[in-house]
XYZ file of C-alpha atoms in Angstrom:
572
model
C 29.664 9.154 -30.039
C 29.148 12.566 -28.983
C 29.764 14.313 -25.606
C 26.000 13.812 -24.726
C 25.592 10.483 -25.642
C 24.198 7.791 -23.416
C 27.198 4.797 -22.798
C 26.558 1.593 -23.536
C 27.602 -1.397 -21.914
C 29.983 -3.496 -24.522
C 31.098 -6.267 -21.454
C 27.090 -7.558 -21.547
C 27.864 -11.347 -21.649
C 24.172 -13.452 -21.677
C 25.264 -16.231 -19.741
C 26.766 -14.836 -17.177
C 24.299 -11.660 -16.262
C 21.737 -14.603 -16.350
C 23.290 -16.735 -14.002
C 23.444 -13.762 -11.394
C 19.954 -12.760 -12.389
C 18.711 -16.103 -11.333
C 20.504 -16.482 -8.382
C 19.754 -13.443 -7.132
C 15.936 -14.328 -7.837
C 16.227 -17.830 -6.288
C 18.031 -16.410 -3.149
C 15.743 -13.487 -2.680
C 12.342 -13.425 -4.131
C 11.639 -17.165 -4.595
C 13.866 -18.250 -2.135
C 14.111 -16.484 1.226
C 10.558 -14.870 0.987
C 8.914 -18.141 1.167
C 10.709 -18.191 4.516
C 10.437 -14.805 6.199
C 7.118 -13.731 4.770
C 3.515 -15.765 5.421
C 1.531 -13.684 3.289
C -2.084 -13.380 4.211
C -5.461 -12.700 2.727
C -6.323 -9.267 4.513
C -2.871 -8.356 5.590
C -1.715 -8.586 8.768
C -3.330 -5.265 10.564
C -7.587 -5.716 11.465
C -9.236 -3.370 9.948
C -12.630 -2.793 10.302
C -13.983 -3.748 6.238
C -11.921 -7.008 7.268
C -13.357 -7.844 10.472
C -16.662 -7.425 8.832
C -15.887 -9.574 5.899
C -14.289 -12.327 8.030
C -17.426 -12.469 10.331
C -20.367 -12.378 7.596
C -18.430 -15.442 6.391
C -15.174 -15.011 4.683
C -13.392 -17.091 6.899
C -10.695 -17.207 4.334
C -9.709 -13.307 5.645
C -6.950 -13.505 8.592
C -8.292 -12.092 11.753
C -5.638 -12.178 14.423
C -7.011 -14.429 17.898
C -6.832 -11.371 20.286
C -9.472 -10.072 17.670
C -11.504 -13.125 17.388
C -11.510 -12.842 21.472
C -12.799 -9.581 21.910
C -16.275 -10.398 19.602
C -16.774 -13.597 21.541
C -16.401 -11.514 24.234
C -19.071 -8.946 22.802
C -21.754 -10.580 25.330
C -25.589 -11.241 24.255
C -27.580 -8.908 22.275
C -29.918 -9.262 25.373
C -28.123 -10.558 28.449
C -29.999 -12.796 31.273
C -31.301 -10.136 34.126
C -29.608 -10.461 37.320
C -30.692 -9.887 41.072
C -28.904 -8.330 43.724
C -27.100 -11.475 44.561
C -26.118 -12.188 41.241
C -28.420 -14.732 40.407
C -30.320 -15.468 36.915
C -33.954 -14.084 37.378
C -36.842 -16.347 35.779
C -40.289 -15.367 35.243
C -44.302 -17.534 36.579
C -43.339 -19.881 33.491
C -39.387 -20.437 34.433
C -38.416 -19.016 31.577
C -35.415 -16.666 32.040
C -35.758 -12.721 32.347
C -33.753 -10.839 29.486
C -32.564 -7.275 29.576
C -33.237 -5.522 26.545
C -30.681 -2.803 26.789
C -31.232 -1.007 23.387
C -35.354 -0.715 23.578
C -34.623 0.546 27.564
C -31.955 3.050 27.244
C -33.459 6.413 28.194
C -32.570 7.811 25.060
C -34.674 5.515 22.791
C -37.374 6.226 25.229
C -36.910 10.625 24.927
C -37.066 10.014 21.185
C -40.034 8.002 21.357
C -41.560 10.886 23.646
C -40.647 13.954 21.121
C -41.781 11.943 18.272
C -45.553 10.763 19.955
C -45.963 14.589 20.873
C -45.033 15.819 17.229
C -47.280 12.612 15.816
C -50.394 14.292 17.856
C -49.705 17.745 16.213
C -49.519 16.180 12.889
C -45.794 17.065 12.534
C -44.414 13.769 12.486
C -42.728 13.229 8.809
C -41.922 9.309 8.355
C -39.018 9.336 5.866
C -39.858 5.617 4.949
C -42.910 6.638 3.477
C -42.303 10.241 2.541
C -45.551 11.605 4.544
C -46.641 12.787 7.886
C -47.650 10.250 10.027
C -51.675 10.283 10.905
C -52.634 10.944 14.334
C -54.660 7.079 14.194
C -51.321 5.406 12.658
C -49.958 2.966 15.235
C -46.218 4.300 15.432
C -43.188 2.501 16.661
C -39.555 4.076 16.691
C -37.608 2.103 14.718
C -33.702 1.452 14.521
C -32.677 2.408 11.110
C -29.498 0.053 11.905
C -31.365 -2.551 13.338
C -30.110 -2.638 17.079
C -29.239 -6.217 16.770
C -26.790 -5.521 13.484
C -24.924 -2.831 15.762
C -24.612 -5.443 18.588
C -22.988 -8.270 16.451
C -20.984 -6.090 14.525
C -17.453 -6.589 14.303
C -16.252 -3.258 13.064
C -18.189 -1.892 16.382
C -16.493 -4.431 18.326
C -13.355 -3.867 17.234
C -13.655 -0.286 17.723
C -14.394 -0.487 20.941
C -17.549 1.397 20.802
C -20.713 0.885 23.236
C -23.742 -0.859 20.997
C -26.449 1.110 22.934
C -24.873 4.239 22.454
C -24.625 3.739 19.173
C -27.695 2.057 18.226
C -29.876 5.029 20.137
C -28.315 8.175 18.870
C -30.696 10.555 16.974
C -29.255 9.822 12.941
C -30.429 6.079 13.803
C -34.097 6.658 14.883
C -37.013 6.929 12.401
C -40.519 6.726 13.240
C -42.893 4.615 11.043
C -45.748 2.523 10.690
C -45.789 -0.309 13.394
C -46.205 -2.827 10.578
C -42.989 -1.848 8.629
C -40.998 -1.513 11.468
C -42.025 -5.199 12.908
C -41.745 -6.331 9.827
C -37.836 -4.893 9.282
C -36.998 -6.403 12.446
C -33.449 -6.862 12.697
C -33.141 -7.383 8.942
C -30.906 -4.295 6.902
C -32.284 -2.312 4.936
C -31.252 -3.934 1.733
C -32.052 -7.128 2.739
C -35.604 -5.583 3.849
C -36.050 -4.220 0.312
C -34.733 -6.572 -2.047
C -36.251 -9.590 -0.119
C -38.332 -9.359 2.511
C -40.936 -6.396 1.450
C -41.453 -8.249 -2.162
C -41.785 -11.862 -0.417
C -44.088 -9.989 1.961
C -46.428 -8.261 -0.883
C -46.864 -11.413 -3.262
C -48.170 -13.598 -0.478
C -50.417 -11.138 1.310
C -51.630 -10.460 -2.271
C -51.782 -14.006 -3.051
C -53.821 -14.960 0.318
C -56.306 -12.504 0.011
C -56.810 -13.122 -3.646
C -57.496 -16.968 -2.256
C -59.600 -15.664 0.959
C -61.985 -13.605 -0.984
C -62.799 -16.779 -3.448
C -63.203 -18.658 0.079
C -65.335 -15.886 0.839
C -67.970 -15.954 -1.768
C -68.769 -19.893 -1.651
C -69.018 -19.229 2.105
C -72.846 -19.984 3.839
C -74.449 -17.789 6.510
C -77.259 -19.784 7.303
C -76.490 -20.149 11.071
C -74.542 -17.076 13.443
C -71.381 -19.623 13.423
C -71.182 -19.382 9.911
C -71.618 -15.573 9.743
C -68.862 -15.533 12.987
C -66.721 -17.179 10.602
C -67.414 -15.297 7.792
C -66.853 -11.963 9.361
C -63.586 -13.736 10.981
C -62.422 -13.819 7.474
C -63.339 -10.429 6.031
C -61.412 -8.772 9.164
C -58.393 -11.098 7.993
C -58.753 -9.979 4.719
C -59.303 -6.229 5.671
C -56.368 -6.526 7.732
C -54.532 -8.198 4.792
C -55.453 -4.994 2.827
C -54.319 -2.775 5.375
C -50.827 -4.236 5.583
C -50.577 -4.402 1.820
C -51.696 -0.696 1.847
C -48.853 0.526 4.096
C -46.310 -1.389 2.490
C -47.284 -0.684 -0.780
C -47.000 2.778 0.738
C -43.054 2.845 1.251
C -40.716 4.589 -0.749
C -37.855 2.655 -1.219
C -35.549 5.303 -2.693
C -36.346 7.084 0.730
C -35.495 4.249 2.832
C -32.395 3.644 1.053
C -31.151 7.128 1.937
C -32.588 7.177 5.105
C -30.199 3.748 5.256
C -27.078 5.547 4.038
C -27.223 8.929 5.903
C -27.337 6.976 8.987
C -24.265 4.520 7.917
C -22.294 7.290 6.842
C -22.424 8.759 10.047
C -22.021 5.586 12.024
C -19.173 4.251 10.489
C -17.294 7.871 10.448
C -17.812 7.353 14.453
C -16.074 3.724 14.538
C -13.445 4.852 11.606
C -12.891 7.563 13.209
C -12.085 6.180 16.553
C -10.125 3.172 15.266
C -8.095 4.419 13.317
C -6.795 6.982 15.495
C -6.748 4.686 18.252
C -3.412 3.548 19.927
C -4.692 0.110 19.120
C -4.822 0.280 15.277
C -1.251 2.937 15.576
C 0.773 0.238 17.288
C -0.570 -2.643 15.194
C 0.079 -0.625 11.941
C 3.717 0.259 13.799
C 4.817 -3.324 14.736
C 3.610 -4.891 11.329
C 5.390 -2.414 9.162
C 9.016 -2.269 11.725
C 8.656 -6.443 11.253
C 8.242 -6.311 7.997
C 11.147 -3.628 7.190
C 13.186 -5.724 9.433
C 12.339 -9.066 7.025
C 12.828 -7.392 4.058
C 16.334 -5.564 4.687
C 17.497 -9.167 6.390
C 15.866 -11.101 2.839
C 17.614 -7.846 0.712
C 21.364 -8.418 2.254
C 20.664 -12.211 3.215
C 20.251 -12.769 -0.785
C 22.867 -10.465 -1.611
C 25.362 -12.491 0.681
C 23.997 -16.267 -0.207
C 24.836 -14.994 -3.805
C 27.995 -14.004 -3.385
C 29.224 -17.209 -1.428
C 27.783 -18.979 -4.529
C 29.954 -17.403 -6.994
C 32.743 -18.017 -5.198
C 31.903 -21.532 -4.742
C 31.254 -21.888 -8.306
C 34.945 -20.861 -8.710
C 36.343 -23.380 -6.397
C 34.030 -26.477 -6.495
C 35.826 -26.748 -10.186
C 39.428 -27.020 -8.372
C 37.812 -29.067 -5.386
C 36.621 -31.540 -7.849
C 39.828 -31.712 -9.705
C 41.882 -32.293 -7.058
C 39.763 -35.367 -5.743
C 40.399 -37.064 -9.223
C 44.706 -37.309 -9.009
C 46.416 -37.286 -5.732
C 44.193 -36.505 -3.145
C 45.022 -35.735 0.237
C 43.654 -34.810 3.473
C 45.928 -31.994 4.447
C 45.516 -30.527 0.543
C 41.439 -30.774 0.785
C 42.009 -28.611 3.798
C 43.797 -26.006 2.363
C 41.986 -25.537 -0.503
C 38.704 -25.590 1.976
C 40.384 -22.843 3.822
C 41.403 -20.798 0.885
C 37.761 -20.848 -0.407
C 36.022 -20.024 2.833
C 38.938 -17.006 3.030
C 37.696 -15.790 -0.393
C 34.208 -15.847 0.412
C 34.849 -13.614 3.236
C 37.326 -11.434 1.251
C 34.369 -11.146 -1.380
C 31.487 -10.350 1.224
C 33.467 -7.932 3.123
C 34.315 -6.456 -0.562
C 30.697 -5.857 -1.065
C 29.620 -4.630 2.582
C 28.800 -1.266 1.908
C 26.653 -2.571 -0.726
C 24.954 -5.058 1.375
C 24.193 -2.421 3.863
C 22.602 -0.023 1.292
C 20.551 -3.043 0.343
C 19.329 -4.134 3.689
C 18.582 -0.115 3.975
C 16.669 0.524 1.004
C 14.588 -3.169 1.555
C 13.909 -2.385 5.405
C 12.427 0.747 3.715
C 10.454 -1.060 1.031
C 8.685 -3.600 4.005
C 8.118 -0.516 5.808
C 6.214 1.303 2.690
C 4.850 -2.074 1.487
C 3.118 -2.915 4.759
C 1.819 0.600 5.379
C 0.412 0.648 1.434
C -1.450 -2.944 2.201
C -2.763 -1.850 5.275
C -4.116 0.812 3.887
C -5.468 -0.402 0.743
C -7.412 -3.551 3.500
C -8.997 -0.203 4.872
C -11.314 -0.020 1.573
C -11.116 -3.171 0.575
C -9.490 -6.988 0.822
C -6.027 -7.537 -0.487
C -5.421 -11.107 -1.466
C -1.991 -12.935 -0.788
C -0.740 -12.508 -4.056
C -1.442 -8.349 -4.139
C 0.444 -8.375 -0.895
C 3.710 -9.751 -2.419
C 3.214 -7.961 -5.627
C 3.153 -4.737 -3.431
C 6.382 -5.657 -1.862
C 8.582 -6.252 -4.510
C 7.384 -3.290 -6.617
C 7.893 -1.209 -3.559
C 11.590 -2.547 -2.744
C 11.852 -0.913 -6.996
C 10.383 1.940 -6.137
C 13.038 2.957 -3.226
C 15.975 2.080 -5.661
C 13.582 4.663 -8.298
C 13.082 6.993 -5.928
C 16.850 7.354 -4.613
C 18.331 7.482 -8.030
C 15.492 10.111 -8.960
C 15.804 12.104 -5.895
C 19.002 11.798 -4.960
C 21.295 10.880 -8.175
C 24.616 9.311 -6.761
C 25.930 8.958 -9.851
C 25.223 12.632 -10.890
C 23.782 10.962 -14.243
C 22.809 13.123 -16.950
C 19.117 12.709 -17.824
C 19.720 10.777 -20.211
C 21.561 8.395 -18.140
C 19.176 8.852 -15.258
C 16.235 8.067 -17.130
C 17.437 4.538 -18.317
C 18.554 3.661 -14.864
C 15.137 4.395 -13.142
C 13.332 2.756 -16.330
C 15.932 -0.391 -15.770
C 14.734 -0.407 -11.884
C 11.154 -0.175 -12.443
C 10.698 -2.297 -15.181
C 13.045 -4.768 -13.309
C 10.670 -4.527 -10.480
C 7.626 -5.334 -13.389
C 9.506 -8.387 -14.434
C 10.074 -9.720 -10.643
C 6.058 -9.186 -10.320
C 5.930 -10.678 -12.960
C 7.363 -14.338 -11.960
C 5.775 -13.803 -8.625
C 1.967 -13.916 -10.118
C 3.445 -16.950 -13.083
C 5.054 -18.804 -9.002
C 1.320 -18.588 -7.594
C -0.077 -20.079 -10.661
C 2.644 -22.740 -11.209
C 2.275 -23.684 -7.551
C -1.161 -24.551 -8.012
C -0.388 -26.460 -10.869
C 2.545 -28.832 -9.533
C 0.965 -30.003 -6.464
C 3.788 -33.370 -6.838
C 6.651 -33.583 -4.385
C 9.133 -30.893 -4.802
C 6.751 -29.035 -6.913
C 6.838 -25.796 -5.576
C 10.652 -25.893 -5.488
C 10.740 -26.763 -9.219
C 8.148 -23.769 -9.745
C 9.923 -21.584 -7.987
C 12.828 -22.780 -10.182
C 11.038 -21.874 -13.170
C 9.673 -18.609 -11.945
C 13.257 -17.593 -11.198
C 14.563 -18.773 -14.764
C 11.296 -16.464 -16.041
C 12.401 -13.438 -13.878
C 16.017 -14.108 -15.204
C 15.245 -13.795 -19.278
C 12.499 -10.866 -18.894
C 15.153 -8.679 -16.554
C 17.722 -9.615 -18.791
C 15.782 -8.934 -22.165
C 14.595 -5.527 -20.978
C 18.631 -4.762 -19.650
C 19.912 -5.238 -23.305
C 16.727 -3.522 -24.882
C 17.350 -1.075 -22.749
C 21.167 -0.585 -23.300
C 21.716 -1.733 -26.831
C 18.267 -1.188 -29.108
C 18.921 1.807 -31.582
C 15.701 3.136 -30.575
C 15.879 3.677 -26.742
C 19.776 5.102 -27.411
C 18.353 7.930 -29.460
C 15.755 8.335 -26.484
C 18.404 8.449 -23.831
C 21.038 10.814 -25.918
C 17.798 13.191 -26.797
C 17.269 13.423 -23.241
C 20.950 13.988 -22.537
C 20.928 17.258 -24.789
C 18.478 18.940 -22.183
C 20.741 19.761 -18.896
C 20.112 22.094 -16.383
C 21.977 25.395 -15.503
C 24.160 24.224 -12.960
C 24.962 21.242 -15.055
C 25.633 23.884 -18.542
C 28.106 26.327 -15.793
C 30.344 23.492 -14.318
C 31.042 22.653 -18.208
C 31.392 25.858 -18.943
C 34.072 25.927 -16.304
C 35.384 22.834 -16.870
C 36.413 24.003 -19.910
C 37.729 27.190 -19.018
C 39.961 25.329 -16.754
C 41.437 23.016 -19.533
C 42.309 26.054 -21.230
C 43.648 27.696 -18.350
C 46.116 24.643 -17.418
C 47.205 24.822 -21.034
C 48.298 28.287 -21.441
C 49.522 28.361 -17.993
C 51.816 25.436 -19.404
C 53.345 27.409 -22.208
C 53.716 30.565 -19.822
C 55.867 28.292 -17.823
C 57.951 27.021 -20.892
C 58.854 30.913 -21.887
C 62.174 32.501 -20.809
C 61.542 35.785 -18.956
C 64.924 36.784 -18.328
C 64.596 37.568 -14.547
C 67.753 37.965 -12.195
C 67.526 35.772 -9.481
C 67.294 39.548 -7.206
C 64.413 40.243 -9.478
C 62.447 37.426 -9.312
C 62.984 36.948 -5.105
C 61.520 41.285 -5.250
C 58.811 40.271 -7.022
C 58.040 37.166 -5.434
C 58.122 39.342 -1.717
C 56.415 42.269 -3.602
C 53.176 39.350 -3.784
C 53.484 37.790 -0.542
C 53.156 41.195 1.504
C 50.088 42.341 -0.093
C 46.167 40.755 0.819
C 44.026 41.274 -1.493
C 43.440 39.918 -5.023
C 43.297 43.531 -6.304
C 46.664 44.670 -4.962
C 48.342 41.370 -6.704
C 46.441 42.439 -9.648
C 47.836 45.799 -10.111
C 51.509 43.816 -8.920
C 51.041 41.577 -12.030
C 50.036 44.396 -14.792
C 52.886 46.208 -13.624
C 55.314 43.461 -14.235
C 53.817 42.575 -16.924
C 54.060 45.844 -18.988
C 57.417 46.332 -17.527
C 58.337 43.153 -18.823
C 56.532 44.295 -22.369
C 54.737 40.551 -22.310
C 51.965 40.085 -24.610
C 48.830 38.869 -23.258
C 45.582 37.536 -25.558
C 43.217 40.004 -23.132
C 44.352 43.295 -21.988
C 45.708 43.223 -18.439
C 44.033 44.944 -15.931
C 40.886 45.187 -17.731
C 38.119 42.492 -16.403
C 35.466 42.874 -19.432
C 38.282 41.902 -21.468
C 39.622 39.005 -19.592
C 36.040 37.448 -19.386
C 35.680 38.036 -23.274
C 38.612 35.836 -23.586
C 37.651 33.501 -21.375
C 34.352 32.870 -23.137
C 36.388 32.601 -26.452
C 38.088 29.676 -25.219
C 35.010 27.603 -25.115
């Protein structure tokens, strides 16, 4: 193999790389996660898409209770009014007085103001309908958000945001037909198109179509019978007129009418959320705890899988022993000679558990921050949340080996070590997602045990086939000793130099086997003559004089640096 080739590993024994393989899963990933982790639909940090979710019905999405709390704690849309003493006002009919805080605010009322006065100067452009409002129209303001959507929503709530002030801010008002905006109500404006306007249409259509065929076999022989008759023709008139103004809306309009005022009022409650201290020291405590979790699962599994290998050594003698001449005092010994070899091997590999808790502390950290982040656009389900963590716990191992190179690996070398990492991070993702789906499978006792059993042996023989694919297929070693051939300049110099040096300690080895005749009083003056002087150049012109003196012959003219460096490049 040549100088740049990648090395291959000829002590790869199946059986045994599998049996650590498999421990290590069981310990770690199948084992001690079930323990320190709960994973949860949503992730552990509210954010606002979740609250929303969780409230509209998703129960299924974790919500912490502090955050259930503060919406039951939201108070009613419109609250009982008060007197001075506190007491519940009722009205002549003893039904009790509500407040309607959004329709009394002072700013719904100044809109409502501004937009009558432009309405009378025919100014007044109703974007539901993509037209100026007549001066006859009968105009309502309406909330574009309905004002009761704002009040029970959880993102709002969670936000900590006042409903009123948000509901009656100028990007939420739009002036319309009385009829369209009664007829919205508190419904949103999809809900309002897709359902409620077309429901609407096809039976006002439908009951005038049957009130003008009640209208024709009608009599008007006596004035009750023309009352009634003319009853009907207003009803159907006012049927018309209805039908008329809704058949007048532009949905398209509506819709972006809809999503300019969204846009701006959730940028207010994302905007305030997420920068909030609330949201900073939930996102802060979740990703510490789960750092914390995984470095403890990380050395934990390291440790639990060294003190099985050593017991796997011993139980053999333990067992042994029991069968001849067993005695107390013996079984003690060889109890204590185990448990001292289990701490000799765990001390043996502390440095290595330590870089392991490290690098998973840092993996929980990244992991939690990524699903939080990610349950900002959308939900993450329980099984994307412990995907996320084990590829992240590869990704720190990638990333340090990339980054920082301990090894100094040629790229050759460097490259199959990160691909061994990540793709050993695919394979442990791997028998997490075939885990869930055995676990729903073998509901019997001891069934999730025996899946994670499975999952382990699964994680085992995919780790294991990529290792030796990886070190031993004919392909990937002509990958890895292509890549080799491409180093960088520092990498070319030091070999340069290393070489040089090689070269160096050789001749300087046959320039010490050589007799140069030198008197004892000789070689002390010369040895003086290079101790007094400082500077390289003075024990340069020192040497060339001895050395011509001494007539020795020298492959590069002494004295003369061009021609010492011309030599020196020669040797390589």
């Amino acid at each position: 193999m040549s100088a740049t080739s990648a090395s291959v590993r000829a002590d790869f024994h199946l059986t045994e790389e599998l049996n650590k393989t498999v421990v290590q899963s069981l310990v770690s990933s199948f084992g001690l996660d079930f323990l320190l982790f709960e994973d949860k639909k949503g992730g552990e940090v509210a954010t606002v898409h979740n609250v929303r979710k969780h409230h509209n019905g998703e129960s299924d999405i974790y919500v912490a209770e502090q955050v259930k709390q503060e919406y039951e704690n939201r108070g009613a849309y419109k609250p009982a009014k008060l007197d001075a003493d506190g007491n519940q006002v009722f009205n002549s009919k003893g039904k009790a007085v509500k407040v309607d805080r959004y329709h009394a605010d002072s700013g719904y009322k100044s809109r409502g103001a501004v937009d009558k006065t432009l309405q009378q100067e025919g100014q007044l452009y109703d974007a539901y309908r993509g037209q100026n409002m007549a001066q006859n129209d009968n105009r309502q303001l309406d909330h574009i958000i309905s004002s009761n959507e704002v009040h029970n929503d959880a993102g709002r709530v969670l936000a900590g945001l006042d409903g009123v002030e948000l509901a009656n801010q100028g990007s939420n008002f739009q002036s319309t037909h009385s009829y369209i905006n009664n007829l919205k109500s508190a419904h949103s404006m999809d809900a309002f198109l897709g359902d409620v306007l077309p429901r609407t249409l096809e039976s006002k259509k439908a009951r005038i179509k049957t009130n003008q065929d009640k209208l024709v076999a009608m009599p008007e022989s006596t004035p009750q019978q023309r009352h009634e008759k003319r009853k009907l023709e207003d009803s159907i008139a006012k049927d018309k007129g209805h039908v008329e103004v809704l058949e007048s809306i532009d949905a398209d309009k509506m819709r972006e009418a809809d999503k300019q005022a969204r846009q701006q009022y959730d940028g207010q409650i994302n905007a305030k959320y997420y920068t909030s201290s609330k949201f900073l020291k939930s996102t802060g405590y979740e990703s510490a705890k789960s750092g914390l979790k995984m470095g403890m699962r990380q050395a934990l599994g390291m440790i639990l899988a060294e003190v099985w290998f050593e017991l796997k050594e011993h139980i053999p003698s333990l067992y042994k022993d029991s069968q001849g001449n067993f005695t107390l005092e013996r079984f003690l010994d060889r109890l204590k000679t185990m448990a001292v070899d289990i701490w000799t091997r765990i001390k043996a590999r502390f440095k290595d558990i330590l870089t392991e808790f490290k690098d998973g502390a840092i993996g929980g950290v990244l992991s939690s921050l990524t699903t939080t982040v990610m349950n900002i656009f959308f939900t993450t389900q329980k099984l994307i949340g412990k995907l996320i963590r084990e590829m992240w716990t590869s990704l720190v191992s990638a990333a340090k080996m990339v980054f920082f190179n301990p090894s100094k690996l040629s790229a050759g070398d460097l490259a199959r070590e990160v691909t061994r990492i990540l793709s050993t991070g695919v394979a442990v993702a791997m028998g997490v997602i075939l885990n869930q789906h055995l676990a729903t499978v073998m509901t019997f006792p001891l069934g999730s045990e025996l899946a994670a059993f499975l999952s382990a042996i699964a994680t085992g023989l995919m780790t294991l086939g990529i290792t030796y694919f990886l070190d031993h297929s004919e392909v990937m070693q002509k990958v890895w000793n292509f890549l080799n051939q491409f180093k960088s300049e520092a990498r070319r110099t030091l070999e340069y130099f290393q070489k040089v040096n090689v070269e160096l300690d050789r001749y300087l080895v046959e320039l010490a086997a050589l007799e140069f005749n030198l008197a004892p009083q000789e070689m002390a003056q010369f040895t003086d003559s290079l101790v007094a002087v400082n500077s390289e150049y003075e024990k340069g012109l020192i040497l060339t004089q001895e050395i011509k003196k001494r007539d020795i012959e020298l492959p590069f003219e002494a004295g003369n640096l061009d021609s010492t460096r011309s030599w020196l490049k020669s040797l390589c």
